[in-house]
Structures are given as structure tokens and as C-alpha cells.
Amino acid sequence: MSNETTLRPGELKDVLLKEIEAADLSALDVQEVGTVLEVKDGVARVYGLLSAMAGEMLEFTSSETGETVTGLALNLEEDNLGAVVLGDFLRLREGDEVRCTGRVLEVPVGPELVGRVVDSLGRPMDALGPIGASRTRKVEEVAPGIISRQPVSEPLQTGIKAIDSMIPIGRGQRELIIGDRGTGKTAIAIDTIINQKGNDVICVYVAIGQKNSTVAAVVERLKEKGAMEYTIVVNASASYPAPMLYVAPYAGCAMAEYFMYEENKATLCVYDDLSKQAAAYRQMSLVLRRPPGREAYPGDVFYLHSRLLERAAKLSEARGGGSLTALPVVETQAGDVSAYIPTNVISITDGQIFLEGDLFYSNVRPAINPGISVSRVGGNAQVKAMKQVAGKLRLDYSQYRELEAFAQFGSELDQTTQRQLARGARVVEVLKQPQYQPVSMEKQVAIIYVLNNGHLDDVEIADVRKWEEAFLGFMDARHPEVLKRIATDKRFTDELEADLTKAIEDFKALQ
């Protein structure tokens, strides 16, 4: 006779349930694992991750090397998902494992990054060892609302005479730098970063789709000028896959936002350039099989830039009063500002600085065209002294450009026209400026005052630059108190004007 007890199916079920309840399941590591179906051009199709969220970080594990690569879930479809690979997608193969992380994409932030060169995910690229940042911040953040902001009212001096006098930029503004290839767009951005020395402004320079040699030259120049002490460089070079170029500006913005929100500081973010980011996004979208629109860009390419640039703000005092100023750069083709990406970004920003190839090649540098360039809010942030002296400057410049075209056809010109042409030619000379040599606000005010009051009218046009240099050297040596008062008072009084006029007369007597 068998001593084995036979259990009926119902009893068996009860026994199993009791065993399961008694078991300690907390020790088990239960994870949803997906499988790579295909990888091409930085985009992977993944099967089996039913709980993945849009924008979630994914972890790809290479079956060949065992290394992990970060991915970003973008397309959620019925039976699979499309993810972009933020790294070397060539390591991945069909059948590799993919896991959800439960986190959205984030990058390390904090003062540890200042002075470093990092990639789009905040990993060091400068051979100075690990960064050791303990905090992270989401790459995609919602922009502050209206109540959290205050109007732009504080100037951000670029050190470039043509910009600070005619197209001023305020802290918290978004000012577009636009122009053809090789017209000096990056030079303006780098000069602005160099000019922030001693102003307690943290700068972030995001290089998108540039040559590594170009970025290395920029970093070297910033080191030379002592600007790397307050600058973070985010480099997504041309050799990187498209997803890294797409993420780079958001990562740079997140790094700047830490200082704006947590340390209540003024920050400056340069995105150089957004045309290449849009091209990378177009490439990703086409591989993800999203429907193309105008110029083959996807339908949400406007949102790509608007959600980035709206994060620039001057925060209200209740939020700490920090600011993030954005200087996006966009490249045009043959001066065409009516192309898709330029018009999009122009409509998002608070003004644009337009650089013209013709001016650049005729040796007017920076090659800014004040006719098309505009600052929609910077005038409110302009220093009072600059406003007082630079009011006529744009008018003189535009009248000169108009008369210059007209004067080519007329042989005899009346005296008024001749005077206007002579003054305009001197305006152009004064606004010329060598690269990497920003000019302080008080010196800009002094030289524009000299120009507007006709003290340069008897100086030969070819000698204007030399005269200006000698005059500013004379002011530094003999009348530093006048420059100091302009810097501290930030406005012109009758007494200050009399002292400046006396200094100009003293200098002219020495000539």
C-alpha cells in the first residue's frame, strides 16, 4: 500500500498559494527586459518594453563586450519602441538586452563642472580626471511661467561697441546671432563670454556639430583670456552621432539652470549653432519614420527650439532673481533669413544680430548690419549713459548707408550730404573692433561721445582707429577718475560732460 498522499487540484492550488505568500519576494530582482530588433544610424528598435515612457532613459547591454550604452525612448508604437542611442550605436547588435531605468534623461550639474569640457551627457572630455558632481538635473525642464519672471532690466555687456550701443542685450534676454558661414558669429559669442570676467556670470558654451579642432581653439582662447574660470564647454562634435547633437543644447541649458535656480546667479548660454541641431533632429526623425514637413524637417521642429529658448529668463525676486541669457547662433545660406529654421528662431527670440558677408569682406568687423539687427527688450536694460550718447548713432549709420549707395551715382554733392557721409564713415570706423578685445562700458561711452560731438570730424578716416586707441590710453593714464565716474554713476551729468570735454581738449592739444 502506497504511503503517498494524493492532493486534489483545488487543494494543490491552496498549498501553492500559501507557499508563495510565505516566500520573501522582496529579495528577487524583477525587471522588464526588452530586445533590440534593429540598429541603424543611431536609432534602435526595441521589442518587449511595454512599460517604457516617452523620454525615459534606457540601458542597452552589448552582448559582445558587456558594456552598457544609454538610450532615450522617443517613439512609442503598438508592438515596439524607437529609441535613440546616446553613444556608440555600432557596439549594439540585434538581440541585445534593453532595460528601463525609470528615470528621464539627466546630466550632472554644479560648480564642479566650471572650467571643464564635457560631452552631451556631462562626461569629461578634457583629460582632467572625473568631475565628481553629486547633483543631477533633468535635461528637459519646463520653462518658468510669467509669475516667476520679471522684465529684463539689467544690461549684459558684450564689450562690442556696435552691440552695446545699438543692439543692447539684457540679462534674461534671448538674442539671436545670425549670418552666413564665416562672418564672425562665434567670435561675437566668445567676445561676450570673455567680457563677463569679473561680473560674476557663469557662462556655458555649447558647440554643436563643430570640428574638434575648432572647439579646441576656442577652449585655448578662453584659457588664455582667463575665461575658463567661469565657463563650462559642452562639446557635441561633428563626429558624434545625431542624438548627441540633439541633446547637447538641453544639457548645456540644464547646467546653466543649476546656477540660476540654486545659486541665484546670472548665467549666459551660447548655443553654437542651432541649425546643426535641427539637422541632427531631422536625421533622427527620418530614421524613426516620423512624417517629414517643410524642407524635410519634422512637424515639431519649432517646438524643438521654443522649449529650449523659453527656459531663458530673468527670475522674479521671490525666485531668487537669477537669470539665464541665451545667445543662439543660426547659420543662413547666402543671407537668406526667410528659410525655415532662421524664421522659426527669429520668431522665438527677443531680437537678432545680423552679420553680413559683404560687410565682413569689405573689412567692417564685426560685420553687423544695424538695419536688420534689432533688440526688442535690451533698450530697457541699457545703461543710462550709453542711452544718452548712443541715441543718434543708429540714425547716423543708416543715413550713411543710404547716402553711400546714392553718392556712387552723383558727382556733385551738397555740403550737408558731404558732412553726413563724413560723419557716417567715422561711425563705421569707430564701431570696428578687433577680435577678442572687448571694450569696457565707460570707454565705449567716452569714444561714442567724442564721435557724436564732432571731435573726430577733423581726423582723417584712416587715422580714426589709431586716434581712438591713443585717446583711450590717454584717458586711462591722465583722467581715470572720469572713466570711473561714468562706470559708477552710469549716467551723464553736466559736470561729468564738462570734465570729459576738458579731457578731450587736453588730448587734442597734445596731438
XYZ file of C-alpha atoms in Angstrom:
511
model
C 0.000 0.000 0.000
C 1.451 3.378 -1.020
C 2.003 5.934 1.746
C 1.967 8.870 -0.766
C -0.927 11.317 -0.256
C -2.652 12.438 -3.382
C -3.919 16.025 -3.458
C -6.868 17.122 -5.473
C -6.278 20.066 -7.912
C -8.151 22.532 -5.648
C -6.065 21.578 -2.610
C -2.840 21.792 -4.642
C -3.708 25.356 -5.627
C -4.270 26.335 -1.966
C -0.926 24.818 -0.898
C 0.936 26.673 -3.680
C -0.712 29.995 -2.799
C 0.272 29.561 0.876
C 3.886 28.809 -0.156
C 4.001 31.906 -2.399
C 2.608 34.147 0.350
C 5.183 32.827 2.808
C 8.090 33.345 0.389
C 10.210 36.555 0.627
C 9.779 38.077 -2.847
C 11.478 41.376 -1.929
C 14.879 39.758 -2.487
C 14.028 38.949 -6.099
C 15.177 41.390 -8.785
C 12.255 41.568 -11.190
C 12.968 43.609 -14.303
C 11.292 44.016 -17.636
C 13.863 43.183 -20.315
C 13.451 44.127 -23.962
C 15.293 43.005 -27.061
C 16.925 45.026 -29.830
C 15.213 44.296 -33.152
C 17.473 46.506 -35.322
C 20.015 49.326 -35.033
C 20.721 51.880 -37.746
C 22.112 55.442 -37.819
C 21.924 55.948 -34.059
C 18.337 54.665 -33.775
C 17.343 51.294 -32.249
C 14.004 49.478 -32.491
C 13.226 47.627 -29.256
C 10.661 44.888 -28.614
C 9.192 43.935 -25.246
C 9.395 47.090 -23.095
C 5.675 47.641 -22.555
C 6.059 49.929 -19.524
C 8.607 52.355 -21.092
C 7.713 56.063 -21.049
C 8.440 58.667 -23.728
C 11.697 60.453 -22.873
C 12.825 57.699 -20.480
C 16.475 56.665 -20.239
C 17.080 53.113 -21.437
C 20.099 50.913 -20.769
C 21.397 48.868 -23.691
C 23.787 45.993 -22.856
C 26.121 44.880 -25.629
C 26.187 41.050 -25.883
C 29.690 41.193 -27.414
C 31.521 43.411 -24.907
C 29.115 43.547 -21.942
C 29.315 47.369 -21.969
C 26.205 49.468 -21.342
C 25.103 52.327 -23.607
C 22.475 54.941 -22.702
C 19.421 55.371 -24.915
C 16.391 57.638 -24.983
C 12.869 56.352 -25.751
C 11.236 58.640 -28.317
C 8.683 56.699 -30.388
C 6.172 54.505 -28.544
C 4.413 52.240 -31.049
C 1.972 49.324 -30.672
C 4.419 46.457 -30.715
C 7.837 48.139 -30.377
C 9.516 51.415 -29.467
C 12.004 53.620 -31.292
C 14.915 54.797 -29.158
C 17.920 56.960 -29.992
C 21.310 55.705 -28.797
C 23.372 58.333 -26.937
C 26.746 56.817 -27.630
C 28.400 54.350 -29.958
C 25.481 52.519 -31.607
C 27.907 50.354 -33.615
C 28.541 48.243 -30.490
C 24.912 47.086 -30.405
C 23.541 44.063 -32.265
C 20.162 42.519 -32.913
C 19.099 40.508 -29.848
C 20.958 42.672 -27.283
C 19.160 43.280 -23.986
C 17.496 46.617 -23.124
C 16.220 47.689 -19.702
C 14.111 50.591 -18.470
C 15.707 52.817 -15.818
C 12.549 54.571 -14.573
C 14.351 57.933 -14.946
C 14.170 60.656 -17.554
C 17.426 61.857 -19.124
C 19.566 63.858 -16.687
C 23.082 65.324 -16.570
C 25.467 66.151 -13.698
C 25.370 69.805 -12.607
C 27.124 72.000 -10.072
C 30.241 74.134 -9.565
C 32.421 71.043 -10.212
C 31.729 71.434 -13.960
C 33.049 75.008 -14.178
C 36.278 75.147 -16.177
C 35.663 71.721 -17.728
C 34.942 70.436 -21.244
C 32.190 67.806 -21.215
C 30.068 65.901 -23.742
C 26.259 65.990 -24.070
C 25.838 63.636 -21.074
C 28.216 65.585 -18.817
C 31.138 63.135 -19.165
C 34.616 64.749 -19.129
C 36.480 65.253 -22.422
C 39.462 67.272 -21.188
C 41.745 64.630 -19.570
C 41.448 66.405 -16.200
C 40.007 63.358 -14.454
C 36.483 62.615 -13.216
C 34.193 65.536 -12.449
C 32.740 64.291 -9.139
C 29.493 66.280 -9.327
C 26.999 64.965 -6.742
C 23.877 66.638 -8.175
C 21.997 65.958 -11.394
C 19.325 67.880 -13.265
C 16.779 66.827 -15.863
C 17.800 67.677 -19.405
C 14.210 68.645 -20.290
C 12.737 71.123 -17.797
C 9.545 73.172 -18.059
C 10.315 76.870 -18.611
C 9.397 79.249 -15.747
C 5.930 80.815 -16.038
C 5.024 84.510 -16.251
C 4.614 84.944 -12.472
C 8.108 83.522 -11.868
C 9.711 86.128 -14.147
C 10.421 89.838 -14.085
C 11.041 92.214 -17.008
C 14.575 92.383 -18.434
C 16.112 95.436 -16.784
C 19.808 94.696 -16.206
C 22.385 95.015 -19.004
C 24.620 92.163 -20.122
C 27.620 93.957 -21.577
C 29.163 92.201 -24.580
C 32.174 94.529 -24.817
C 31.387 95.017 -28.521
C 30.725 98.697 -29.288
C 28.269 98.091 -32.151
C 26.109 95.785 -29.985
C 26.196 97.610 -26.628
C 25.375 100.938 -28.297
C 22.767 99.953 -30.929
C 21.526 96.404 -30.167
C 21.902 96.125 -26.365
C 21.343 92.785 -24.611
C 19.786 92.451 -21.150
C 20.179 89.658 -18.602
C 17.436 87.102 -19.234
C 17.080 88.005 -22.924
C 17.278 85.678 -25.949
C 19.269 87.373 -28.700
C 19.869 85.508 -31.939
C 23.222 85.778 -33.742
C 22.509 85.056 -37.398
C 24.580 85.178 -40.570
C 26.339 83.200 -43.283
C 29.188 80.804 -42.655
C 32.452 82.542 -41.754
C 31.036 86.003 -40.929
C 32.152 86.047 -37.272
C 29.143 84.647 -35.358
C 31.234 82.545 -32.964
C 33.649 85.465 -32.487
C 30.814 87.646 -31.099
C 29.739 84.879 -28.699
C 33.320 84.267 -27.487
C 33.966 88.020 -27.039
C 30.794 88.232 -24.919
C 31.992 85.342 -22.719
C 35.441 86.969 -22.325
C 33.778 90.271 -21.353
C 31.958 88.633 -18.405
C 35.235 88.388 -16.477
C 34.752 89.838 -13.002
C 30.970 90.218 -13.440
C 30.027 87.016 -11.537
C 28.341 85.499 -14.597
C 28.603 81.737 -15.233
C 28.912 81.020 -18.981
C 28.058 77.810 -20.842
C 29.312 77.414 -24.409
C 27.570 74.596 -26.301
C 29.384 73.581 -29.508
C 27.049 71.573 -31.759
C 28.369 69.744 -34.811
C 31.686 71.602 -34.967
C 35.136 70.233 -35.691
C 37.070 69.138 -32.602
C 39.975 71.328 -33.721
C 37.689 74.408 -33.794
C 36.376 73.702 -30.288
C 39.944 73.101 -29.024
C 40.971 76.510 -30.433
C 38.007 78.186 -28.665
C 38.865 76.498 -25.338
C 42.509 77.551 -25.717
C 41.467 81.156 -26.381
C 39.161 81.158 -23.329
C 42.001 79.786 -21.158
C 44.362 82.437 -22.492
C 41.913 85.204 -21.507
C 41.182 83.636 -18.092
C 37.561 82.979 -19.081
C 37.562 79.209 -18.428
C 37.456 80.051 -14.691
C 33.720 80.753 -15.057
C 32.867 78.769 -18.218
C 31.587 75.256 -18.976
C 32.119 73.957 -22.533
C 29.694 71.298 -23.806
C 31.061 69.688 -26.967
C 28.947 67.551 -29.306
C 31.350 67.474 -32.235
C 30.615 66.611 -35.863
C 31.997 63.094 -35.316
C 29.265 62.303 -32.764
C 26.022 60.524 -33.696
C 22.968 62.753 -34.310
C 21.274 62.042 -30.918
C 24.264 63.555 -29.062
C 23.957 66.753 -31.144
C 20.211 66.845 -30.435
C 20.645 66.564 -26.634
C 23.639 68.946 -26.273
C 21.809 72.336 -26.017
C 19.320 70.993 -23.457
C 22.196 69.555 -21.392
C 24.053 72.896 -21.510
C 20.871 74.729 -20.513
C 20.347 72.358 -17.538
C 23.916 73.054 -16.355
C 23.269 76.828 -16.532
C 19.853 76.467 -14.830
C 21.504 74.989 -11.736
C 23.332 78.298 -11.166
C 20.209 80.344 -11.990
C 17.822 78.456 -9.668
C 20.078 77.102 -6.914
C 22.732 79.831 -6.613
C 20.614 82.781 -7.911
C 23.396 83.797 -10.305
C 23.381 85.438 -13.710
C 24.237 82.917 -16.433
C 24.934 83.120 -20.161
C 24.306 80.205 -22.524
C 25.631 80.182 -26.102
C 24.184 77.561 -28.494
C 26.565 77.346 -31.457
C 24.697 76.523 -33.591
C 21.013 75.544 -33.680
C 20.984 74.926 -37.471
C 23.134 71.850 -36.900
C 20.932 70.708 -34.015
C 17.857 70.974 -36.261
C 19.658 68.973 -38.993
C 20.548 66.264 -36.423
C 16.931 66.176 -35.233
C 15.738 65.882 -38.847
C 18.090 62.928 -39.375
C 16.819 61.190 -36.220
C 13.184 61.834 -37.088
C 13.516 60.495 -40.621
C 15.195 57.294 -39.368
C 12.405 56.971 -36.757
C 9.998 57.217 -39.726
C 8.259 60.348 -38.475
C 6.447 62.235 -41.273
C 8.607 64.992 -42.827
C 7.318 68.548 -43.368
C 8.810 71.695 -44.905
C 12.455 71.225 -46.010
C 12.085 67.601 -44.733
C 12.137 68.805 -41.091
C 9.614 67.091 -38.810
C 6.476 68.998 -37.786
C 7.709 69.673 -34.240
C 10.986 71.375 -35.203
C 9.593 74.719 -33.958
C 8.918 73.130 -30.556
C 12.476 71.749 -30.610
C 13.842 75.297 -30.292
C 10.985 77.063 -28.488
C 11.115 74.737 -25.474
C 14.870 75.344 -25.258
C 14.885 79.136 -25.643
C 11.856 79.733 -23.384
C 14.000 78.463 -20.496
C 15.977 81.731 -20.703
C 14.534 84.127 -18.107
C 15.143 86.839 -15.560
C 13.598 85.301 -12.427
C 11.491 87.342 -10.009
C 12.980 88.363 -6.652
C 10.753 85.755 -4.956
C 12.505 83.058 -7.018
C 15.961 84.437 -6.197
C 16.451 86.924 -9.050
C 18.834 84.719 -11.071
C 18.920 84.961 -14.856
C 19.734 82.890 -17.928
C 20.614 84.832 -21.077
C 20.543 82.812 -24.304
C 22.653 83.614 -27.369
C 21.534 81.098 -30.004
C 23.501 81.052 -33.267
C 21.867 80.204 -36.615
C 23.643 79.879 -39.948
C 21.993 81.234 -43.101
C 22.634 80.192 -46.690
C 23.551 83.162 -48.933
C 21.979 85.618 -46.469
C 18.520 84.074 -46.728
C 16.787 84.920 -43.427
C 13.449 83.682 -44.811
C 14.471 79.991 -44.712
C 12.620 77.669 -42.333
C 14.959 77.441 -39.315
C 16.036 81.160 -39.364
C 12.399 82.384 -39.448
C 11.445 79.950 -36.688
C 14.224 81.071 -34.353
C 13.753 84.785 -35.190
C 10.104 84.461 -34.113
C 11.084 82.821 -30.788
C 13.887 85.228 -29.798
C 13.814 88.822 -28.482
C 15.822 90.222 -31.377
C 18.656 89.309 -33.712
C 22.174 90.435 -34.570
C 22.524 90.013 -38.327
C 26.046 89.566 -39.706
C 26.518 90.324 -43.382
C 29.094 88.679 -45.648
C 29.534 91.812 -47.802
C 30.435 93.917 -44.756
C 32.800 91.226 -43.487
C 34.665 91.062 -46.792
C 34.857 94.864 -47.024
C 36.744 94.759 -43.689
C 33.915 96.059 -41.478
C 34.310 93.743 -38.494
C 32.231 92.848 -36.543
C 30.130 92.736 -39.718
C 26.870 93.783 -38.031
C 24.107 95.242 -40.186
C 22.201 97.618 -37.855
C 19.383 97.942 -40.416
C 18.189 94.341 -39.981
C 19.527 93.827 -36.437
C 17.238 94.660 -33.534
C 16.954 94.160 -29.766
C 13.339 94.002 -28.630
C 13.973 94.426 -24.894
C 17.620 95.412 -24.436
C 16.901 99.166 -24.646
C 15.163 98.871 -21.267
C 18.329 97.314 -19.860
C 20.777 99.736 -21.465
C 22.990 101.827 -19.204
C 21.597 105.398 -18.980
C 24.931 106.962 -20.011
C 25.047 104.788 -23.139
C 21.437 105.650 -23.958
C 22.269 109.354 -23.683
C 25.241 109.228 -26.066
C 24.199 106.451 -28.488
C 20.703 107.701 -29.327
C 21.751 109.254 -32.670
C 24.202 106.528 -33.624
C 21.837 104.122 -35.407
C 20.235 107.023 -37.340
C 23.636 108.380 -38.433
C 24.707 104.887 -39.504
C 21.550 104.085 -41.504
C 21.550 107.537 -43.191
C 25.189 106.989 -44.153
C 24.410 103.576 -45.703
C 21.544 105.114 -47.696
C 23.597 108.114 -48.864
C 26.612 105.934 -49.624
C 24.613 103.993 -52.220
C 23.204 107.250 -53.624
C 26.579 109.080 -53.664
C 28.079 106.461 -56.013
C 25.908 107.886 -58.807
C 26.180 111.615 -58.013
C 29.311 113.574 -58.813
C 28.447 116.845 -57.039
C 27.035 116.614 -53.522
C 25.849 119.479 -51.332
C 27.698 120.257 -48.103
C 25.059 118.710 -45.800
C 25.304 115.381 -47.650
C 29.087 115.532 -47.593
C 29.020 116.168 -43.819
C 26.660 113.235 -43.273
C 28.878 110.953 -45.372
C 31.991 112.080 -43.474
C 30.299 111.505 -40.078
C 28.935 108.116 -41.198
C 32.369 106.957 -42.378
C 33.754 107.817 -38.918
C 30.882 105.975 -37.223
C 31.801 102.856 -39.218
C 35.480 103.228 -38.244
C 34.719 103.678 -34.538
C 32.436 100.635 -34.497
C 35.164 98.425 -35.968
C 36.818 96.281 -33.339
C 39.493 93.568 -33.298
C 38.503 90.077 -32.190
C 38.991 89.036 -28.530
C 39.401 92.667 -27.422
C 36.182 93.656 -25.629
C 35.878 97.320 -24.591
C 34.524 98.321 -21.162
C 31.231 100.250 -20.979
C 32.814 103.520 -19.769
C 35.359 103.552 -22.630
C 32.593 102.850 -25.150
C 30.577 105.796 -23.776
C 33.635 108.089 -23.935
C 34.513 107.294 -27.568
C 30.875 107.497 -28.774
C 30.573 110.889 -27.019
C 33.711 112.016 -28.898
C 32.188 110.811 -32.185
C 28.739 112.377 -31.693
C 30.113 115.759 -30.668
C 32.212 116.145 -33.798
C 35.636 115.814 -32.153
C 36.625 113.260 -34.797
C 35.470 115.334 -37.779
C 38.959 116.770 -38.366
C 40.685 113.376 -38.039
C 41.450 111.526 -41.280
C 39.281 108.400 -41.677
C 42.361 106.178 -41.999
C 43.660 107.532 -38.649
C 40.416 107.186 -36.622
C 41.268 103.773 -35.114
C 44.773 104.944 -34.147
C 43.364 108.178 -32.669
C 40.783 106.202 -30.635
C 43.443 103.887 -29.225
C 45.668 106.815 -28.241
C 42.727 108.704 -26.688
C 41.607 105.756 -24.542
C 45.221 105.239 -23.410
C 45.391 108.948 -22.514
C 42.111 108.675 -20.514
C 43.485 105.670 -18.607
C 46.713 107.474 -17.795
C 45.629 111.092 -17.177
C 41.875 111.077 -16.409
C 40.988 107.687 -14.926
C 38.576 109.417 -12.497
C 36.340 110.498 -15.419
C 36.046 106.898 -16.684
C 35.483 105.709 -13.120
C 32.601 108.147 -12.637
C 30.949 107.004 -15.879
C 31.257 103.386 -14.637
C 29.810 104.124 -11.174
C 27.207 106.847 -11.940
C 26.094 105.160 -15.203
C 24.602 108.488 -16.320
C 25.799 111.775 -17.829
C 25.559 114.866 -15.661
C 26.514 118.382 -16.816
C 29.563 118.251 -14.541
C 30.705 114.886 -15.929
C 30.154 116.121 -19.504
C 32.269 119.220 -18.792
C 35.085 117.071 -17.346
C 35.018 114.714 -20.343
C 35.052 117.647 -22.807
C 38.025 119.154 -20.915
C 39.857 115.789 -21.138
C 39.177 115.603 -24.905
C 40.538 119.151 -25.369
C 43.653 118.277 -23.335
C 44.255 115.264 -25.567
C 43.705 117.201 -28.804
C 46.181 119.839 -27.596
C 48.840 117.113 -27.385
C 48.244 115.933 -30.962
